[in-house]
């Protein structure tokens, strides 16, 4: 046992979502302690590790798991951390380290479209959110100003205030897509937490084309930036603190959390308010682990909804050779997409989707293809250049509906610390599969407009996963069918809040991070409301900081 | 370095204010006044008044910026036309005295953090234009910053009178008839408003510029203001006039040097706003400044180094777990190569600079290299320009020293060195100054001398008196 | 890493070591030598390294290979598989004797279920990806100067290296 830790607010998890909630609360004067299971990483060493990686196509490779806080690894072989109960595999990837999984995100910082929160009322599918899009708007804005979002106005998500930054300069390849797909499709700049100018003390993008697994220059906002901002605001971070139990008192209030250090020494941390922010898999795992006599199904689980409604974004794709040289790999990895299919009456029949163009350098993948094909001699260079210049790829990002049978449970297997591993039960429903089928026509049309040859659709029935873990601790007004209320407070424990993309009741068609942050800021604002004029003052200060 | 977020009030707004004040005067006078104001604003920009007289995030010219000097921290004053907190009550003569002689309206002395020794060169006409602009172009701000409090003996402002007697040449600039008009304009700007010597000329023990080493390079806090004389190796002798103009306009001269630290601020606040004609004039003059050679510079400081790397020592080799044991090549790989490329060659467009053929690595004065690694570069203030991240929070003293030495060995002057102690000292804000102690000791010496002089004087008086008795 | 490729073709005036020449000459007919006319002059410390250089040159279609990189890849390949030198000799001899076109090589080896069928991919992977070994034994020996980076170096930087200043990617690439 070491010293007794205590704080007004104890946050479990130091990802971008938890850290920005922590920052806001610390600025309000609360003492804030952030417990992180994984170690503290250094950007430069991650960059060096990536350059030294023999499996550069795998973005987890520069992030080896620590023995005390493992995370799922699949390449070169499955480390067996996230157990798969099927029927469809759910190979989620996430990082347990200070800063969390956004160490290697693509910085896509999308808002929902307004109808996303009312699909039950409008289309008779899924569930409605316990709030309107308009209620979220100011929290989105606060999130966007904090993390520095650059975006175009015409993506289907209305806003009251302008984006903090102009869209990031369009790569040549995306310009050609935009020009050649018009008017059939409107290709627009993605909404991204990537600097199009110096902002927040961070530089503009210089096109390293390694947004995933690591932005080497700090032009893209990462969870570690949020951690540092929380620390500047006064929050304290304890790395390598593997929380294994949340303790409640007789009244059902949370009294403390318990963690192991890497040597399995135990520590108890007390606090007044607790925020669980350990992502959509580790958070429900922890709630289930904390079962007690009073709460035999786990904490916050009187509804039996903890871990259920697991959602993500499956993708199918097409890869082909355009009839002109586009040379993907110049500029950021995810610059542009088609957003007109994110909503429509069709949502009563099949999932909506975004169509997303990659700008990831094709050199690695075409080299691997050529080696696989056994191309040798002078032909290799010729083919490599031609393919690297012409190969392009488009994927859909499909909505999945909340299904209680898709869920995270505790596995009977344990990790090195003796903590049960999470187990995923997953399937991809017909609603989503129908949309994948529909989108094939878009793929074909896009390939045709680009003069495409060598069309390669992703294998029938194969869906790539996008690591947008949502739904496992859904918010709702009814304590019988949801885990938290509209402000992220657990229905069962007055002083336990959840800040996570896991509280999103539906997944919509956009990367979930920005919505997770906006909801977390709203939760923080609910825990400690700001005085009427303080909000603007802080934002102004940050705008000043961003200019300096 | 402190960064300036305050900007001068837009000219149009100033003209409106001015026009309002002078409504009803003849159109010809209006245009003359407008011209005077415009000139005043331009001259104030050239003088970079805003750099010191505006606090970060503060109102323009309202003062408040703490300027660290070897004799203590001097708080820049409010020079807006506020009648209560600024210089609103100054007559043009009082304004001129403050600017060119270092004497405030109340008769007290300014500290030479205010570069009045340079401003002494400003012409009467230009003082008039500056006065007009400060009185009518600048918005008054009625808040006064905290007054400067220096340690003894510098808290006695009168001590500056003696200093001025020794070091102030109060004659305005006199054109040299033997030189071109362009040269004379350049000399006027360099010696006067741009006050280049304030930083670039080394100072003596009493912090006065050593005129015999004009522009040979000086220390500005933790930064080194390099030699900008015409010496081919140590200075800018090898630069073309257009290199110099590009540097002043853009903050970098391709394949030679980039502005960082206080120089980036000078470019941001002042130099980039000058007319092409004035920049050309400055370049013309600088090219004729007598060469000051540093024997350590055995070749031009912007010609050292070549593209090279130690990639073979990196790939397939795991990093040591102790960050202080990382090699220079490993540190370069982790923290620098992403922008400056694997062999230090920079980006194809030159925007991410090459580290060889770069004064940043070519000088034996290595403080600037350390400072740039620690603090980075970020200018101009509107975020539209150059931004190199700083590594003060990321790298240890040992890591900066190892990395810096790698940079010097591969890309710069291999005779130059960076030590962990140097990094530690610069990180802490530079070596402490002994000037306060020196001045106190000097004061004792002065007192003893004074006593001696008085004694001699008394003896002489007595002798004269005795002599008179004998006459 | 030396930055310039040692283009032996460009240095005919440098006399080759006759003993090394003999070492390789025994392995090569006019056919393979015509694929690698420089190989006889390649200063190889021993026949195994020379054979690797020669086979590499055939497989990656080059007249010149960086000597340091050749040595580093070779050492790593040998460390990964002790049979590697012998396999290289065998495959080079096979290509030599049967005058197999590199473009047909994999097909020939696969059709004949040759035990050497995996060897060309190993060598080409080392040169183009800079990676030696497979699965958990895989190591990245070369990144920036792997041939797949070199071939496109006029247009693309290896990922993690800045393309250029902000927006420099908006222009037409070539």
Short mmCIF file of C-alpha atoms in Angstrom, two decimals, chain A residues 205-207, chain B residues 341 347-349 352, chain C residues 157 161-169:
data_model
loop_
_atom_site.label_atom_id
_atom_site.label_comp_id
_atom_site.label_asym_id
_atom_site.label_seq_id
_atom_site.Cartn_x
_atom_site.Cartn_y
_atom_site.Cartn_z
CA UNK A 205 0.26 19.93 -41.21
CA UNK A 206 3.34 19.24 -43.34
CA UNK A 207 2.01 16.10 -45.00
CA UNK B 341 14.39 14.71 -43.46
CA UNK B 347 12.02 19.66 -47.75
CA UNK B 348 12.22 19.91 -51.52
CA UNK B 349 10.56 23.32 -51.43
CA UNK B 352 11.38 23.05 -43.95
CA UNK C 157 8.42 10.62 -49.05
CA UNK C 161 8.67 12.22 -43.37
CA UNK C 162 7.13 15.58 -44.19
CA UNK C 163 6.10 15.97 -47.80
CA UNK C 164 6.84 19.69 -47.67
CA UNK C 165 5.45 22.90 -46.27
CA UNK C 166 1.73 23.18 -45.66
CA UNK C 167 -0.31 22.79 -48.87
CA UNK C 168 2.71 21.82 -50.98
CA UNK C 169 0.72 18.67 -51.83
#
